[in-house]
PDB file of C-alpha atoms in Angstrom:
ATOM      1  CA  MET A   1     146.932  90.596  11.011  1.00  0.00           C
ATOM      2  CA  PHE A   2     149.626  93.246  10.601  1.00  0.00           C
ATOM      3  CA  GLY A   3     147.332  96.170  11.051  1.00  0.00           C
ATOM      4  CA  PHE A   4     148.018  97.673   7.627  1.00  0.00           C
ATOM      5  CA  PHE A   5     144.353  98.233   6.959  1.00  0.00           C
ATOM      6  CA  LYS A   6     143.268  99.179  10.428  1.00  0.00           C
ATOM      7  CA  LYS A   7     141.942 102.623  10.889  1.00  0.00           C
ATOM      8  CA  LYS A   8     144.392 104.652  12.937  1.00  0.00           C
ATOM      9  CA  GLU A   9     142.985 106.030  16.127  1.00  0.00           C
ATOM     10  CA  SER A  10     143.297 109.772  16.348  1.00  0.00           C
ATOM     11  CA  LYS A  11     144.662 110.943  19.623  1.00  0.00           C
ATOM     12  CA  ALA A  12     143.672 114.380  20.716  1.00  0.00           C
ATOM     13  CA  VAL A  13     146.637 116.289  22.023  1.00  0.00           C
ATOM     14  CA  VAL A  14     145.523 118.522  24.818  1.00  0.00           C
ATOM     15  CA  SER A  15     147.952 120.880  26.417  1.00  0.00           C
ATOM     16  CA  GLU A  16     147.400 120.838  30.115  1.00  0.00           C
ATOM     17  CA  GLU A  17     149.823 123.541  31.081  1.00  0.00           C
ATOM     18  CA  GLU A  18     149.357 124.815  34.572  1.00  0.00           C
ATOM     19  CA  PRO A  19     148.205 128.422  34.608  1.00  0.00           C
ATOM     20  CA  LEU A  20     150.766 130.844  35.928  1.00  0.00           C
ATOM     21  CA  THR A  21     150.458 131.920  39.519  1.00  0.00           C
ATOM     22  CA  GLU A  22     150.243 135.611  40.345  1.00  0.00           C
ATOM     23  CA  GLU A  23     153.771 135.386  41.734  1.00  0.00           C
ATOM     24  CA  GLN A  24     155.082 133.881  38.483  1.00  0.00           C
ATOM     25  CA  LYS A  25     153.315 136.585  36.488  1.00  0.00           C
ATOM     26  CA  LEU A  26     154.875 139.237  38.713  1.00  0.00           C
ATOM     27  CA  VAL A  27     158.370 137.793  38.176  1.00  0.00           C
ATOM     28  CA  LEU A  28     157.807 137.735  34.396  1.00  0.00           C
ATOM     29  CA  GLN A  29     156.558 141.332  34.435  1.00  0.00           C
ATOM     30  CA  GLN A  30     159.686 142.328  36.349  1.00  0.00           C
ATOM     31  CA  GLN A  31     161.830 140.575  33.725  1.00  0.00           C
ATOM     32  CA  ILE A  32     159.994 142.481  30.990  1.00  0.00           C
ATOM     33  CA  THR A  33     160.730 145.774  32.734  1.00  0.00           C
ATOM     34  CA  GLU A  34     164.425 144.850  33.040  1.00  0.00           C
ATOM     35  CA  LYS A  35     164.711 143.838  29.361  1.00  0.00           C
ATOM     36  CA  GLN A  36     162.953 147.016  28.242  1.00  0.00           C
ATOM     37  CA  ALA A  37     165.354 149.083  30.337  1.00  0.00           C
ATOM     38  CA  GLN A  38     168.294 147.300  28.724  1.00  0.00           C
ATOM     39  CA  LEU A  39     166.843 147.997  25.273  1.00  0.00           C
ATOM     40  CA  ALA A  40     166.554 151.688  26.128  1.00  0.00           C
ATOM     41  CA  GLU A  41     170.318 151.917  26.612  1.00  0.00           C
ATOM     42  CA  ALA A  42     172.102 153.759  23.834  1.00  0.00           C
ATOM     43  CA  ASP A  43     174.573 152.195  21.426  1.00  0.00           C
ATOM     44  CA  LEU A  44     173.554 148.539  21.765  1.00  0.00           C
ATOM     45  CA  ALA A  45     174.867 146.292  19.037  1.00  0.00           C
ATOM     46  CA  MET A  46     172.189 144.909  16.721  1.00  0.00           C
ATOM     47  CA  GLU A  47     172.897 141.382  17.930  1.00  0.00           C
ATOM     48  CA  VAL A  48     172.323 142.452  21.532  1.00  0.00           C
ATOM     49  CA  GLN A  49     169.092 144.219  20.570  1.00  0.00           C
ATOM     50  CA  ALA A  50     167.949 141.122  18.684  1.00  0.00           C
ATOM     51  CA  LYS A  51     168.664 138.894  21.677  1.00  0.00           C
ATOM     52  CA  LEU A  52     166.798 141.228  24.042  1.00  0.00           C
ATOM     53  CA  HIS A  53     163.765 141.340  21.731  1.00  0.00           C
ATOM     54  CA  GLU A  54     163.856 137.540  21.509  1.00  0.00           C
ATOM     55  CA  GLU A  55     164.000 137.240  25.302  1.00  0.00           C
ATOM     56  CA  LEU A  56     161.135 139.718  25.641  1.00  0.00           C
ATOM     57  CA  GLY A  57     159.098 137.786  23.102  1.00  0.00           C
ATOM     58  CA  LEU A  58     159.623 134.522  24.941  1.00  0.00           C
ATOM     59  CA  ILE A  59     158.562 136.121  28.226  1.00  0.00           C
ATOM     60  CA  TYR A  60     155.451 137.618  26.626  1.00  0.00           C
ATOM     61  CA  ALA A  61     154.678 134.194  25.148  1.00  0.00           C
ATOM     62  CA  GLU A  62     154.776 132.690  28.644  1.00  0.00           C
ATOM     63  CA  LEU A  63     152.221 135.303  29.647  1.00  0.00           C
ATOM     64  CA  ASN A  64     150.103 134.512  26.542  1.00  0.00           C
ATOM     65  CA  ASP A  65     150.461 138.152  25.544  1.00  0.00           C
ATOM     66  CA  GLU A  66     150.016 139.194  21.903  1.00  0.00           C
ATOM     67  CA  GLN A  67     153.151 141.329  22.248  1.00  0.00           C
ATOM     68  CA  ALA A  68     155.173 138.098  21.922  1.00  0.00           C
ATOM     69  CA  ILE A  69     154.735 138.053  18.146  1.00  0.00           C
ATOM     70  CA  THR A  70     155.796 141.692  17.786  1.00  0.00           C
ATOM     71  CA  GLU A  71     158.941 141.220  19.872  1.00  0.00           C
ATOM     72  CA  LEU A  72     159.945 137.981  18.155  1.00  0.00           C
ATOM     73  CA  GLU A  73     159.422 139.556  14.734  1.00  0.00           C
ATOM     74  CA  LYS A  74     161.628 142.521  15.758  1.00  0.00           C
ATOM     75  CA  SER A  75     164.297 140.080  16.862  1.00  0.00           C
ATOM     76  CA  LEU A  76     164.343 138.348  13.476  1.00  0.00           C
ATOM     77  CA  GLU A  77     164.362 141.687  11.647  1.00  0.00           C
ATOM     78  CA  LEU A  78     167.563 142.567  13.480  1.00  0.00           C
ATOM     79  CA  LYS A  79     169.242 139.171  13.217  1.00  0.00           C
ATOM     80  CA  LEU A  80     168.109 136.017  11.470  1.00  0.00           C
ATOM     81  CA  THR A  81     168.488 132.978  13.706  1.00  0.00           C
ATOM     82  CA  MET A  82     166.740 129.674  14.208  1.00  0.00           C
ATOM     83  CA  GLY A  83     166.861 129.686  17.990  1.00  0.00           C
ATOM     84  CA  ASP A  84     164.118 129.519  20.574  1.00  0.00           C
ATOM     85  CA  GLY A  85     162.550 132.746  19.344  1.00  0.00           C
ATOM     86  CA  TYR A  86     162.245 131.394  15.806  1.00  0.00           C
ATOM     87  CA  LYS A  87     160.645 128.188  17.054  1.00  0.00           C
ATOM     88  CA  LYS A  88     158.221 130.030  19.336  1.00  0.00           C
ATOM     89  CA  LEU A  89     157.248 132.473  16.586  1.00  0.00           C
ATOM     90  CA  MET A  90     156.534 129.598  14.196  1.00  0.00           C
ATOM     91  CA  SER A  91     154.411 127.990  16.918  1.00  0.00           C
ATOM     92  CA  LEU A  92     152.528 131.234  17.569  1.00  0.00           C
ATOM     93  CA  TYR A  93     151.851 131.700  13.851  1.00  0.00           C
ATOM     94  CA  ASN A  94     150.553 128.136  13.684  1.00  0.00           C
ATOM     95  CA  GLN A  95     148.265 128.779  16.673  1.00  0.00           C
ATOM     96  CA  LYS A  96     146.948 131.927  15.003  1.00  0.00           C
ATOM     97  CA  ARG A  97     146.376 130.030  11.741  1.00  0.00           C
ATOM     98  CA  ALA A  98     144.481 127.287  13.591  1.00  0.00           C
ATOM     99  CA  GLU A  99     142.412 129.901  15.416  1.00  0.00           C
ATOM    100  CA  ALA A 100     141.567 131.582  12.119  1.00  0.00           C
ATOM    101  CA  ALA A 101     140.575 128.199  10.672  1.00  0.00           C
ATOM    102  CA  ARG A 102     138.266 127.506  13.622  1.00  0.00           C
ATOM    103  CA  ASN A 103     136.665 130.914  13.093  1.00  0.00           C
ATOM    104  CA  GLY A 104     136.318 130.456   9.333  1.00  0.00           C
ATOM    105  CA  ASP A 105     138.578 133.460   8.748  1.00  0.00           C
ATOM    106  CA  ASP A 106     140.079 132.804   5.313  1.00  0.00           C
ATOM    107  CA  ALA A 107     142.066 136.059   5.343  1.00  0.00           C
ATOM    108  CA  GLY A 108     143.567 135.152   8.725  1.00  0.00           C
ATOM    109  CA  ILE A 109     144.452 131.665   7.509  1.00  0.00           C
ATOM    110  CA  GLU A 110     146.183 133.112   4.460  1.00  0.00           C
ATOM    111  CA  LYS A 111     147.984 135.764   6.529  1.00  0.00           C
ATOM    112  CA  TYR A 112     149.484 133.253   8.945  1.00  0.00           C
ATOM    113  CA  MET A 113     150.223 130.683   6.235  1.00  0.00           C
ATOM    114  CA  ASN A 114     152.208 133.400   4.443  1.00  0.00           C
ATOM    115  CA  LYS A 115     154.024 134.288   7.658  1.00  0.00           C
ATOM    116  CA  MET A 116     154.875 130.609   8.172  1.00  0.00           C
ATOM    117  CA  ASP A 117     156.153 130.456   4.578  1.00  0.00           C
ATOM    118  CA  ASP A 118     158.342 133.486   5.320  1.00  0.00           C
ATOM    119  CA  MET A 119     159.726 131.645   8.340  1.00  0.00           C
ATOM    120  CA  ARG A 120     160.550 128.621   6.182  1.00  0.00           C
ATOM    121  CA  GLN A 121     162.404 130.951   3.812  1.00  0.00           C
ATOM    122  CA  ILE A 122     164.442 132.238   6.743  1.00  0.00           C
ATOM    123  CA  ALA A 123     165.338 128.662   7.651  1.00  0.00           C
ATOM    124  CA  LYS A 124     166.300 127.933   4.056  1.00  0.00           C
ATOM    125  CA  LYS A 125     168.429 131.090   3.839  1.00  0.00           C
ATOM    126  CA  LEU A 126     170.222 130.225   7.078  1.00  0.00           C
ATOM    127  CA  MET A 127     170.871 126.646   6.004  1.00  0.00           C
ATOM    128  CA  ILE A 128     172.311 127.803   2.682  1.00  0.00           C
ATOM    129  CA  SER A 129     174.551 130.337   4.421  1.00  0.00           C
ATOM    130  CA  ARG A 130     175.871 127.624   6.739  1.00  0.00           C
ATOM    131  CA  GLU A 131     176.809 125.451   3.770  1.00  0.00           C
ATOM    132  CA  ASN A 132     178.886 128.207   2.190  1.00  0.00           C
TER     133      ASN A 132
END
């Protein structure tokens, strides 16, 4: 009658992102080169470095490049934020955890669960600092 006891249908969520064209990949590679050149400049403030690493990480993520995680982690090492880089890194960790689960890789599952826990601690730390 009300559907309380009905079995919920599971809906598979399938990402149907269009693959990048060669032209789009070329533009992203050019952006990477520009960001890396900016990072090579001397005397950049830590906040600027963090932002550049975040931008690099997001570009690498668009390219499905493993370097995305490295760049996003560098960004958070330099400056803790909960911006787009934080969200993307959490998503990438979750993808890696799911991949490890599919492969039966218990060590990989634990590694990425711990990394996700670390991310939650960052969020908690930032929320506490905002309250004060």
